[in-house]
Amino acid sequence: KTTPVASRPLTLKNGGSLDLFFLGVGSAFTKRHYQTNLLIVKGDEHLLVDCGTKCTQAFYELGMPVTGIRNFLITHSHADHIGGLEEVALMGKYVTKKKPNMIISETYQHILWDMSLRGGCAYNEEEAGDILTFGDFWNVLRPQWIENFPRETYRISLGPIDIVTMRTKHIPDTSSDWQSSFWSCGMVIDGRVLFTSDTRFDPELVIQYDQKFNLEAVFHDCQFYNGGVHASLSELKQLPESIRKKTWLTHYGDNWEQFEEEIADAGFAGLAKQHVWYEF
């Protein structure tokens, strides 16, 4: 059962339940929310999924420095998912002197470093002429490819937290499948919860992984118009009723009040809320 609990403070430990906490639930350009970045907590372990431009501010306002986060996983390279990573990397290298862990495939490590982080991080601020690499900022944890899944899928255990990542169909809006899309991923957490991160409407993703895991909940990104690189509300209403009733919508626009009645009438679990714990 998914139980939203708003009264608990932000923490990186619990009694052993699987708890999800959204630092934000908004779209890339939200002004009324923070961006859709997810903190997973179970027992003594935690994982931050994505670290966007507003993420470190959200942590600050919640009374926790982002330097307290030990484990990261990034789903793709849009700024609302990686915009805070340079701050994390530089603070770890030059201030706290501690390298956080990054769960990342070899393919995406090259994309993230060469196309995004290298420009602001590669030149050593303490030693002239010294060029730094990804490994100077992060302890790399490699997920392992697993067989018998309908698309490219990897698994890694982070202490008690089991993470299965799969490729998604996000950009460009002309790509016909995940293979021809730029690298992005979603994940199944502990075999119980699907978090899509960002994807266009891809019913096979949700239905096939629901069949594999018998999911308890789905957190699916949603936009309130058709077209573009996210699943729309009208498209998500085409999902089977059995899936809609356990699906919480994330990554939505600032005009969400206009659609709350339609979302309820369509039988969705609801709009995910930021700074609320979802306990499993």
PDB file of C-alpha atoms in Angstrom:
ATOM      1  CA  LYS A   1       0.000   0.000   0.000  1.00  0.00           C
ATOM      2  CA  THR A   2       1.222   3.500  -0.831  1.00  0.00           C
ATOM      3  CA  THR A   3       0.817   5.776   2.168  1.00  0.00           C
ATOM      4  CA  PRO A   4       1.543   9.501   1.715  1.00  0.00           C
ATOM      5  CA  VAL A   5       2.814  11.052   4.956  1.00  0.00           C
ATOM      6  CA  ALA A   6       3.471  14.779   5.071  1.00  0.00           C
ATOM      7  CA  SER A   7       4.485  15.250   8.707  1.00  0.00           C
ATOM      8  CA  ARG A   8       7.882  13.490   8.802  1.00  0.00           C
ATOM      9  CA  PRO A   9      11.074  15.548   8.594  1.00  0.00           C
ATOM     10  CA  LEU A  10      13.639  14.906   5.875  1.00  0.00           C
ATOM     11  CA  THR A  11      15.978  12.095   6.903  1.00  0.00           C
ATOM     12  CA  LEU A  12      18.384   9.633   5.300  1.00  0.00           C
ATOM     13  CA  LYS A  13      17.489   6.678   7.557  1.00  0.00           C
ATOM     14  CA  ASN A  14      14.357   4.832   8.585  1.00  0.00           C
ATOM     15  CA  GLY A  15      13.246   1.625  10.260  1.00  0.00           C
ATOM     16  CA  GLY A  16      13.554  -0.466   7.110  1.00  0.00           C
ATOM     17  CA  SER A  17      10.491   0.448   5.052  1.00  0.00           C
ATOM     18  CA  LEU A  18      10.833   1.653   1.460  1.00  0.00           C
ATOM     19  CA  ASP A  19      10.214   5.406   1.529  1.00  0.00           C
ATOM     20  CA  LEU A  20      10.148   7.814  -1.413  1.00  0.00           C
ATOM     21  CA  PHE A  21      10.437  11.583  -1.014  1.00  0.00           C
ATOM     22  CA  PHE A  22      10.094  13.988  -3.943  1.00  0.00           C
ATOM     23  CA  LEU A  23      12.322  17.052  -3.632  1.00  0.00           C
ATOM     24  CA  GLY A  24      10.048  18.437  -6.326  1.00  0.00           C
ATOM     25  CA  VAL A  25       7.320  17.302  -8.679  1.00  0.00           C
ATOM     26  CA  GLY A  26       7.409  20.028 -11.316  1.00  0.00           C
ATOM     27  CA  SER A  27       8.368  20.129 -14.958  1.00  0.00           C
ATOM     28  CA  ALA A  28      11.685  21.455 -16.235  1.00  0.00           C
ATOM     29  CA  PHE A  29      10.393  25.036 -16.272  1.00  0.00           C
ATOM     30  CA  THR A  30       8.215  25.010 -13.165  1.00  0.00           C
ATOM     31  CA  LYS A  31       8.029  28.177 -11.083  1.00  0.00           C
ATOM     32  CA  ARG A  32       5.606  26.922  -8.415  1.00  0.00           C
ATOM     33  CA  HIS A  33       7.373  23.660  -7.578  1.00  0.00           C
ATOM     34  CA  TYR A  34      10.855  22.273  -7.498  1.00  0.00           C
ATOM     35  CA  GLN A  35      11.849  19.883 -10.271  1.00  0.00           C
ATOM     36  CA  THR A  36      11.118  16.165 -10.218  1.00  0.00           C
ATOM     37  CA  ASN A  37      14.064  14.755  -8.273  1.00  0.00           C
ATOM     38  CA  LEU A  38      13.495  11.726  -6.022  1.00  0.00           C
ATOM     39  CA  LEU A  39      15.079  10.636  -2.739  1.00  0.00           C
ATOM     40  CA  ILE A  40      14.823   6.931  -1.867  1.00  0.00           C
ATOM     41  CA  VAL A  41      15.405   5.866   1.758  1.00  0.00           C
ATOM     42  CA  LYS A  42      15.453   2.342   3.198  1.00  0.00           C
ATOM     43  CA  GLY A  43      17.069   1.350   6.484  1.00  0.00           C
ATOM     44  CA  ASP A  44      20.492   2.984   6.722  1.00  0.00           C
ATOM     45  CA  GLU A  45      20.800   3.565   2.978  1.00  0.00           C
ATOM     46  CA  HIS A  46      19.585   6.233   0.587  1.00  0.00           C
ATOM     47  CA  LEU A  47      19.754   7.184  -3.101  1.00  0.00           C
ATOM     48  CA  LEU A  48      19.095  10.514  -4.804  1.00  0.00           C
ATOM     49  CA  VAL A  49      17.665  10.063  -8.278  1.00  0.00           C
ATOM     50  CA  ASP A  50      18.554  13.160 -10.330  1.00  0.00           C
ATOM     51  CA  CYS A  51      19.883  16.488  -9.100  1.00  0.00           C
ATOM     52  CA  GLY A  52      18.455  19.384 -11.090  1.00  0.00           C
ATOM     53  CA  THR A  53      19.056  23.112 -11.064  1.00  0.00           C
ATOM     54  CA  LYS A  54      16.751  23.660  -8.068  1.00  0.00           C
ATOM     55  CA  CYS A  55      17.646  20.509  -6.145  1.00  0.00           C
ATOM     56  CA  THR A  56      20.379  21.917  -3.909  1.00  0.00           C
ATOM     57  CA  GLN A  57      18.116  24.860  -3.007  1.00  0.00           C
ATOM     58  CA  ALA A  58      15.343  22.435  -2.079  1.00  0.00           C
ATOM     59  CA  PHE A  59      17.711  20.543   0.211  1.00  0.00           C
ATOM     60  CA  TYR A  60      18.853  23.810   1.801  1.00  0.00           C
ATOM     61  CA  GLU A  61      15.294  24.928   2.501  1.00  0.00           C
ATOM     62  CA  LEU A  62      14.521  21.525   3.998  1.00  0.00           C
ATOM     63  CA  GLY A  63      17.461  21.882   6.387  1.00  0.00           C
ATOM     64  CA  MET A  64      19.843  19.372   4.817  1.00  0.00           C
ATOM     65  CA  PRO A  65      22.962  20.201   2.764  1.00  0.00           C
ATOM     66  CA  VAL A  66      23.220  18.286  -0.491  1.00  0.00           C
ATOM     67  CA  THR A  67      26.751  17.329   0.579  1.00  0.00           C
ATOM     68  CA  GLY A  68      25.088  14.901   2.985  1.00  0.00           C
ATOM     69  CA  ILE A  69      23.917  12.768   0.063  1.00  0.00           C
ATOM     70  CA  ARG A  70      26.241   9.816  -0.502  1.00  0.00           C
ATOM     71  CA  ASN A  71      24.578   8.065  -3.443  1.00  0.00           C
ATOM     72  CA  PHE A  72      23.382   9.406  -6.788  1.00  0.00           C
ATOM     73  CA  LEU A  73      21.766   8.014  -9.919  1.00  0.00           C
ATOM     74  CA  ILE A  74      21.033  10.223 -12.928  1.00  0.00           C
ATOM     75  CA  THR A  75      18.338   9.303 -15.444  1.00  0.00           C
ATOM     76  CA  HIS A  76      19.326  11.656 -18.288  1.00  0.00           C
ATOM     77  CA  SER A  77      21.086  14.893 -19.119  1.00  0.00           C
ATOM     78  CA  HIS A  78      18.462  17.630 -19.086  1.00  0.00           C
ATOM     79  CA  ALA A  79      19.228  20.489 -16.701  1.00  0.00           C
ATOM     80  CA  ASP A  80      16.269  19.746 -14.420  1.00  0.00           C
ATOM     81  CA  HIS A  81      17.966  16.386 -13.773  1.00  0.00           C
ATOM     82  CA  ILE A  82      21.684  17.283 -13.776  1.00  0.00           C
ATOM     83  CA  GLY A  83      21.846  21.054 -13.169  1.00  0.00           C
ATOM     84  CA  GLY A  84      22.907  20.675  -9.529  1.00  0.00           C
ATOM     85  CA  LEU A  85      25.605  18.079 -10.144  1.00  0.00           C
ATOM     86  CA  GLU A  86      28.438  20.534 -10.742  1.00  0.00           C
ATOM     87  CA  GLU A  87      27.847  22.026  -7.307  1.00  0.00           C
ATOM     88  CA  VAL A  88      27.844  18.539  -5.777  1.00  0.00           C
ATOM     89  CA  ALA A  89      31.049  17.582  -7.602  1.00  0.00           C
ATOM     90  CA  LEU A  90      32.948  20.767  -6.749  1.00  0.00           C
ATOM     91  CA  MET A  91      31.832  20.807  -3.112  1.00  0.00           C
ATOM     92  CA  GLY A  92      32.929  17.201  -2.717  1.00  0.00           C
ATOM     93  CA  LYS A  93      36.295  17.790  -4.363  1.00  0.00           C
ATOM     94  CA  TYR A  94      37.298  21.068  -2.762  1.00  0.00           C
ATOM     95  CA  VAL A  95      35.203  21.528   0.406  1.00  0.00           C
ATOM     96  CA  THR A  96      34.159  18.271   2.083  1.00  0.00           C
ATOM     97  CA  LYS A  97      36.995  16.259   0.452  1.00  0.00           C
ATOM     98  CA  LYS A  98      34.599  13.319   0.045  1.00  0.00           C
ATOM     99  CA  LYS A  99      33.601  11.574  -3.174  1.00  0.00           C
ATOM    100  CA  PRO A 100      29.948  10.527  -3.331  1.00  0.00           C
ATOM    101  CA  ASN A 101      28.920   7.353  -5.137  1.00  0.00           C
ATOM    102  CA  MET A 102      27.370   7.431  -8.614  1.00  0.00           C
ATOM    103  CA  ILE A 103      25.420   4.481 -10.020  1.00  0.00           C
ATOM    104  CA  ILE A 104      26.089   4.829 -13.724  1.00  0.00           C
ATOM    105  CA  SER A 105      26.656   2.701 -16.812  1.00  0.00           C
ATOM    106  CA  GLU A 106      29.833   3.094 -18.813  1.00  0.00           C
ATOM    107  CA  THR A 107      27.858   4.437 -21.776  1.00  0.00           C
ATOM    108  CA  TYR A 108      26.110   7.142 -19.803  1.00  0.00           C
ATOM    109  CA  GLN A 109      29.242   8.068 -17.838  1.00  0.00           C
ATOM    110  CA  HIS A 110      30.883   9.204 -21.071  1.00  0.00           C
ATOM    111  CA  ILE A 111      27.771  11.169 -22.077  1.00  0.00           C
ATOM    112  CA  LEU A 112      27.382  12.874 -18.709  1.00  0.00           C
ATOM    113  CA  TRP A 113      31.044  13.794 -18.370  1.00  0.00           C
ATOM    114  CA  ASP A 114      31.987  14.676 -21.944  1.00  0.00           C
ATOM    115  CA  MET A 115      28.783  16.506 -22.885  1.00  0.00           C
ATOM    116  CA  SER A 116      27.911  18.210 -19.588  1.00  0.00           C
ATOM    117  CA  LEU A 117      30.166  18.131 -16.536  1.00  0.00           C
ATOM    118  CA  ARG A 118      33.676  18.276 -17.976  1.00  0.00           C
ATOM    119  CA  GLY A 119      33.519  21.952 -18.956  1.00  0.00           C
ATOM    120  CA  GLY A 120      33.017  23.125 -15.377  1.00  0.00           C
ATOM    121  CA  CYS A 121      34.946  20.436 -13.534  1.00  0.00           C
ATOM    122  CA  ALA A 122      37.912  19.172 -15.539  1.00  0.00           C
ATOM    123  CA  TYR A 123      40.391  21.970 -14.763  1.00  0.00           C
ATOM    124  CA  ASN A 124      41.872  21.425 -11.325  1.00  0.00           C
ATOM    125  CA  GLU A 125      41.299  24.487  -9.154  1.00  0.00           C
ATOM    126  CA  GLU A 126      44.212  23.578  -6.885  1.00  0.00           C
ATOM    127  CA  GLU A 127      46.915  22.488  -9.348  1.00  0.00           C
ATOM    128  CA  ALA A 128      47.642  24.351 -12.569  1.00  0.00           C
ATOM    129  CA  GLY A 129      47.660  22.214 -15.683  1.00  0.00           C
ATOM    130  CA  ASP A 130      46.138  19.164 -13.988  1.00  0.00           C
ATOM    131  CA  ILE A 131      43.142  17.793 -15.910  1.00  0.00           C
ATOM    132  CA  LEU A 132      40.618  15.885 -13.810  1.00  0.00           C
ATOM    133  CA  THR A 133      38.341  13.032 -14.843  1.00  0.00           C
ATOM    134  CA  PHE A 134      34.948  11.708 -13.754  1.00  0.00           C
ATOM    135  CA  GLY A 135      36.602   9.391 -11.239  1.00  0.00           C
ATOM    136  CA  ASP A 136      38.193  12.331  -9.443  1.00  0.00           C
ATOM    137  CA  PHE A 137      34.713  13.429  -8.351  1.00  0.00           C
ATOM    138  CA  TRP A 138      32.694  10.220  -8.060  1.00  0.00           C
ATOM    139  CA  ASN A 139      33.082   6.671  -6.828  1.00  0.00           C
ATOM    140  CA  VAL A 140      31.614   4.736  -9.747  1.00  0.00           C
ATOM    141  CA  LEU A 141      29.151   1.910  -9.039  1.00  0.00           C
ATOM    142  CA  ARG A 142      28.410  -0.144 -12.169  1.00  0.00           C
ATOM    143  CA  PRO A 143      24.998  -1.739 -12.600  1.00  0.00           C
ATOM    144  CA  GLN A 144      24.996  -5.124 -14.342  1.00  0.00           C
ATOM    145  CA  TRP A 145      23.054  -5.958 -17.507  1.00  0.00           C
ATOM    146  CA  ILE A 146      20.330  -8.541 -16.900  1.00  0.00           C
ATOM    147  CA  GLU A 147      18.762 -10.905 -19.419  1.00  0.00           C
ATOM    148  CA  ASN A 148      15.189 -11.740 -20.368  1.00  0.00           C
ATOM    149  CA  PHE A 149      13.814  -8.216 -20.254  1.00  0.00           C
ATOM    150  CA  PRO A 150      12.000  -6.521 -23.141  1.00  0.00           C
ATOM    151  CA  ARG A 151      14.559  -3.714 -23.391  1.00  0.00           C
ATOM    152  CA  GLU A 152      18.059  -2.807 -22.207  1.00  0.00           C
ATOM    153  CA  THR A 153      17.871  -3.358 -18.447  1.00  0.00           C
ATOM    154  CA  TYR A 154      20.434  -3.220 -15.621  1.00  0.00           C
ATOM    155  CA  ARG A 155      20.393  -4.090 -11.927  1.00  0.00           C
ATOM    156  CA  ILE A 156      22.365  -3.036  -8.878  1.00  0.00           C
ATOM    157  CA  SER A 157      21.862  -3.437  -5.132  1.00  0.00           C
ATOM    158  CA  LEU A 158      22.719  -0.489  -2.930  1.00  0.00           C
ATOM    159  CA  GLY A 159      22.640  -2.088   0.500  1.00  0.00           C
ATOM    160  CA  PRO A 160      18.985  -3.028   1.035  1.00  0.00           C
ATOM    161  CA  ILE A 161      17.764  -1.042  -1.989  1.00  0.00           C
ATOM    162  CA  ASP A 162      17.360  -2.980  -5.236  1.00  0.00           C
ATOM    163  CA  ILE A 163      17.419  -0.862  -8.395  1.00  0.00           C
ATOM    164  CA  VAL A 164      16.524  -2.069 -11.888  1.00  0.00           C
ATOM    165  CA  THR A 165      17.006   0.539 -14.615  1.00  0.00           C
ATOM    166  CA  MET A 166      15.614   0.393 -18.135  1.00  0.00           C
ATOM    167  CA  ARG A 167      15.983   2.580 -21.215  1.00  0.00           C
ATOM    168  CA  THR A 168      13.149   4.982 -21.992  1.00  0.00           C
ATOM    169  CA  LYS A 169      11.856   6.842 -25.041  1.00  0.00           C
ATOM    170  CA  HIS A 170      12.270  10.532 -24.203  1.00  0.00           C
ATOM    171  CA  ILE A 171      13.968  12.606 -26.931  1.00  0.00           C
ATOM    172  CA  PRO A 172      13.676  13.434 -29.769  1.00  0.00           C
ATOM    173  CA  ASP A 173       9.908  13.472 -30.245  1.00  0.00           C
ATOM    174  CA  THR A 174      10.403  11.820 -33.656  1.00  0.00           C
ATOM    175  CA  SER A 175      12.111   8.669 -32.322  1.00  0.00           C
ATOM    176  CA  SER A 176       9.971   5.589 -32.809  1.00  0.00           C
ATOM    177  CA  ASP A 177      11.414   3.529 -29.946  1.00  0.00           C
ATOM    178  CA  TRP A 178      13.858   3.560 -27.059  1.00  0.00           C
ATOM    179  CA  GLN A 179      16.706   2.254 -29.234  1.00  0.00           C
ATOM    180  CA  SER A 180      16.663   5.353 -31.454  1.00  0.00           C
ATOM    181  CA  SER A 181      16.225   7.780 -28.543  1.00  0.00           C
ATOM    182  CA  PHE A 182      18.990   9.688 -26.791  1.00  0.00           C
ATOM    183  CA  TRP A 183      20.099   7.913 -23.628  1.00  0.00           C
ATOM    184  CA  SER A 184      17.601   8.075 -20.761  1.00  0.00           C
ATOM    185  CA  CYS A 185      16.321   5.608 -18.202  1.00  0.00           C
ATOM    186  CA  GLY A 186      13.592   4.877 -15.696  1.00  0.00           C
ATOM    187  CA  MET A 187      13.721   2.401 -12.841  1.00  0.00           C
ATOM    188  CA  VAL A 188      11.937  -0.178 -10.744  1.00  0.00           C
ATOM    189  CA  ILE A 189      12.687   0.235  -7.036  1.00  0.00           C
ATOM    190  CA  ASP A 190      12.774  -2.891  -4.874  1.00  0.00           C
ATOM    191  CA  GLY A 191      10.616  -4.682  -7.440  1.00  0.00           C
ATOM    192  CA  ARG A 192       7.672  -2.631  -6.163  1.00  0.00           C
ATOM    193  CA  VAL A 193       7.642   0.854  -7.650  1.00  0.00           C
ATOM    194  CA  LEU A 194       8.184   2.086 -11.209  1.00  0.00           C
ATOM    195  CA  PHE A 195       9.591   5.597 -11.548  1.00  0.00           C
ATOM    196  CA  THR A 196       9.643   6.536 -15.226  1.00  0.00           C
ATOM    197  CA  SER A 197      11.608   9.749 -14.847  1.00  0.00           C
ATOM    198  CA  ASP A 198      11.074  11.338 -18.300  1.00  0.00           C
ATOM    199  CA  THR A 199       9.517   9.453 -21.200  1.00  0.00           C
ATOM    200  CA  ARG A 200       7.072   9.956 -24.000  1.00  0.00           C
ATOM    201  CA  PHE A 201       3.965   7.793 -23.958  1.00  0.00           C
ATOM    202  CA  ASP A 202       5.304   4.255 -24.030  1.00  0.00           C
ATOM    203  CA  PRO A 203       2.593   1.876 -22.812  1.00  0.00           C
ATOM    204  CA  GLU A 204       4.789  -1.170 -23.389  1.00  0.00           C
ATOM    205  CA  LEU A 205       7.232   0.163 -20.800  1.00  0.00           C
ATOM    206  CA  VAL A 206       4.591   0.346 -18.076  1.00  0.00           C
ATOM    207  CA  ILE A 207       2.609  -2.749 -19.004  1.00  0.00           C
ATOM    208  CA  GLN A 208       5.580  -5.068 -19.548  1.00  0.00           C
ATOM    209  CA  TYR A 209       7.384  -4.074 -16.355  1.00  0.00           C
ATOM    210  CA  ASP A 210       4.130  -4.299 -14.421  1.00  0.00           C
ATOM    211  CA  GLN A 211       3.779  -7.858 -15.704  1.00  0.00           C
ATOM    212  CA  LYS A 212       7.370  -8.603 -14.682  1.00  0.00           C
ATOM    213  CA  PHE A 213       7.121  -7.183 -11.167  1.00  0.00           C
ATOM    214  CA  ASN A 214       3.422  -6.899 -10.266  1.00  0.00           C
ATOM    215  CA  LEU A 215       4.072  -3.290  -9.305  1.00  0.00           C
ATOM    216  CA  GLU A 216       2.500  -1.670  -6.265  1.00  0.00           C
ATOM    217  CA  ALA A 217       2.816   1.861  -7.622  1.00  0.00           C
ATOM    218  CA  VAL A 218       3.857   3.833 -10.685  1.00  0.00           C
ATOM    219  CA  PHE A 219       5.181   7.406 -10.616  1.00  0.00           C
ATOM    220  CA  HIS A 220       4.852   8.600 -14.213  1.00  0.00           C
ATOM    221  CA  ASP A 221       5.791  11.962 -15.709  1.00  0.00           C
ATOM    222  CA  CYS A 222       2.870  13.824 -17.252  1.00  0.00           C
ATOM    223  CA  GLN A 223       2.238  16.970 -19.256  1.00  0.00           C
ATOM    224  CA  PHE A 224      -1.182  18.537 -19.765  1.00  0.00           C
ATOM    225  CA  TYR A 225      -0.940  18.983 -23.547  1.00  0.00           C
ATOM    226  CA  ASN A 226      -0.283  16.669 -26.477  1.00  0.00           C
ATOM    227  CA  GLY A 227       2.967  16.587 -28.415  1.00  0.00           C
ATOM    228  CA  GLY A 228       6.513  17.075 -27.238  1.00  0.00           C
ATOM    229  CA  VAL A 229       8.737  14.717 -25.290  1.00  0.00           C
ATOM    230  CA  HIS A 230       6.583  13.710 -22.321  1.00  0.00           C
ATOM    231  CA  ALA A 231       3.525  11.517 -21.959  1.00  0.00           C
ATOM    232  CA  SER A 232       0.364  13.616 -21.985  1.00  0.00           C
ATOM    233  CA  LEU A 233      -2.573  13.219 -19.635  1.00  0.00           C
ATOM    234  CA  SER A 234      -4.840  12.209 -22.511  1.00  0.00           C
ATOM    235  CA  GLU A 235      -2.352   9.521 -23.540  1.00  0.00           C
ATOM    236  CA  LEU A 236      -1.890   8.183 -20.021  1.00  0.00           C
ATOM    237  CA  LYS A 237      -5.679   7.836 -19.729  1.00  0.00           C
ATOM    238  CA  GLN A 238      -5.324   5.044 -22.311  1.00  0.00           C
ATOM    239  CA  LEU A 239      -3.421   2.849 -19.839  1.00  0.00           C
ATOM    240  CA  PRO A 240      -5.393  -0.070 -18.363  1.00  0.00           C
ATOM    241  CA  GLU A 241      -7.549   0.822 -15.370  1.00  0.00           C
ATOM    242  CA  SER A 242      -5.550  -1.583 -13.205  1.00  0.00           C
ATOM    243  CA  ILE A 243      -2.445   0.520 -13.856  1.00  0.00           C
ATOM    244  CA  ARG A 244      -4.096   3.951 -13.708  1.00  0.00           C
ATOM    245  CA  LYS A 245      -5.406   3.356 -10.197  1.00  0.00           C
ATOM    246  CA  LYS A 246      -1.870   2.878  -8.861  1.00  0.00           C
ATOM    247  CA  THR A 247      -0.268   5.648 -10.935  1.00  0.00           C
ATOM    248  CA  TRP A 248       0.798   8.950  -9.418  1.00  0.00           C
ATOM    249  CA  LEU A 249       1.573  11.746 -11.883  1.00  0.00           C
ATOM    250  CA  THR A 250       4.831  13.709 -11.624  1.00  0.00           C
ATOM    251  CA  HIS A 251       6.821  16.283 -13.622  1.00  0.00           C
ATOM    252  CA  TYR A 252       3.678  18.308 -14.289  1.00  0.00           C
ATOM    253  CA  GLY A 253       3.096  21.954 -15.131  1.00  0.00           C
ATOM    254  CA  ASP A 254       2.199  24.875 -12.900  1.00  0.00           C
ATOM    255  CA  ASN A 255      -1.456  24.826 -14.045  1.00  0.00           C
ATOM    256  CA  TRP A 256      -2.213  21.494 -12.348  1.00  0.00           C
ATOM    257  CA  GLU A 257      -5.331  22.784 -10.539  1.00  0.00           C
ATOM    258  CA  GLN A 258      -7.141  22.922 -13.876  1.00  0.00           C
ATOM    259  CA  PHE A 259      -6.747  19.151 -14.296  1.00  0.00           C
ATOM    260  CA  GLU A 260      -7.292  17.725 -10.815  1.00  0.00           C
ATOM    261  CA  GLU A 261     -10.921  16.794 -11.498  1.00  0.00           C
ATOM    262  CA  GLU A 262     -10.042  15.146 -14.826  1.00  0.00           C
ATOM    263  CA  ILE A 263      -7.244  13.184 -13.145  1.00  0.00           C
ATOM    264  CA  ALA A 264      -9.583  11.941 -10.423  1.00  0.00           C
ATOM    265  CA  ASP A 265     -12.322  11.053 -12.919  1.00  0.00           C
ATOM    266  CA  ALA A 266      -9.816   9.030 -14.970  1.00  0.00           C
ATOM    267  CA  GLY A 267      -9.064   6.867 -11.933  1.00  0.00           C
ATOM    268  CA  PHE A 268      -5.441   7.818 -11.307  1.00  0.00           C
ATOM    269  CA  ALA A 269      -4.014   7.584  -7.798  1.00  0.00           C
ATOM    270  CA  GLY A 270      -3.463  11.333  -8.020  1.00  0.00           C
ATOM    271  CA  LEU A 271      -0.823  14.000  -8.449  1.00  0.00           C
ATOM    272  CA  ALA A 272       2.390  13.241  -6.573  1.00  0.00           C
ATOM    273  CA  LYS A 273       3.212  15.943  -4.031  1.00  0.00           C
ATOM    274  CA  GLN A 274       6.609  17.383  -3.217  1.00  0.00           C
ATOM    275  CA  HIS A 275       8.025  17.123   0.312  1.00  0.00           C
ATOM    276  CA  VAL A 276       5.659  14.254   1.119  1.00  0.00           C
ATOM    277  CA  TRP A 277       6.855  10.775   2.091  1.00  0.00           C
ATOM    278  CA  TYR A 278       5.410   7.841   0.154  1.00  0.00           C
ATOM    279  CA  GLU A 279       5.779   4.812   2.400  1.00  0.00           C
ATOM    280  CA  PHE A 280       5.732   1.196   1.205  1.00  0.00           C
TER     281      PHE A 280
END
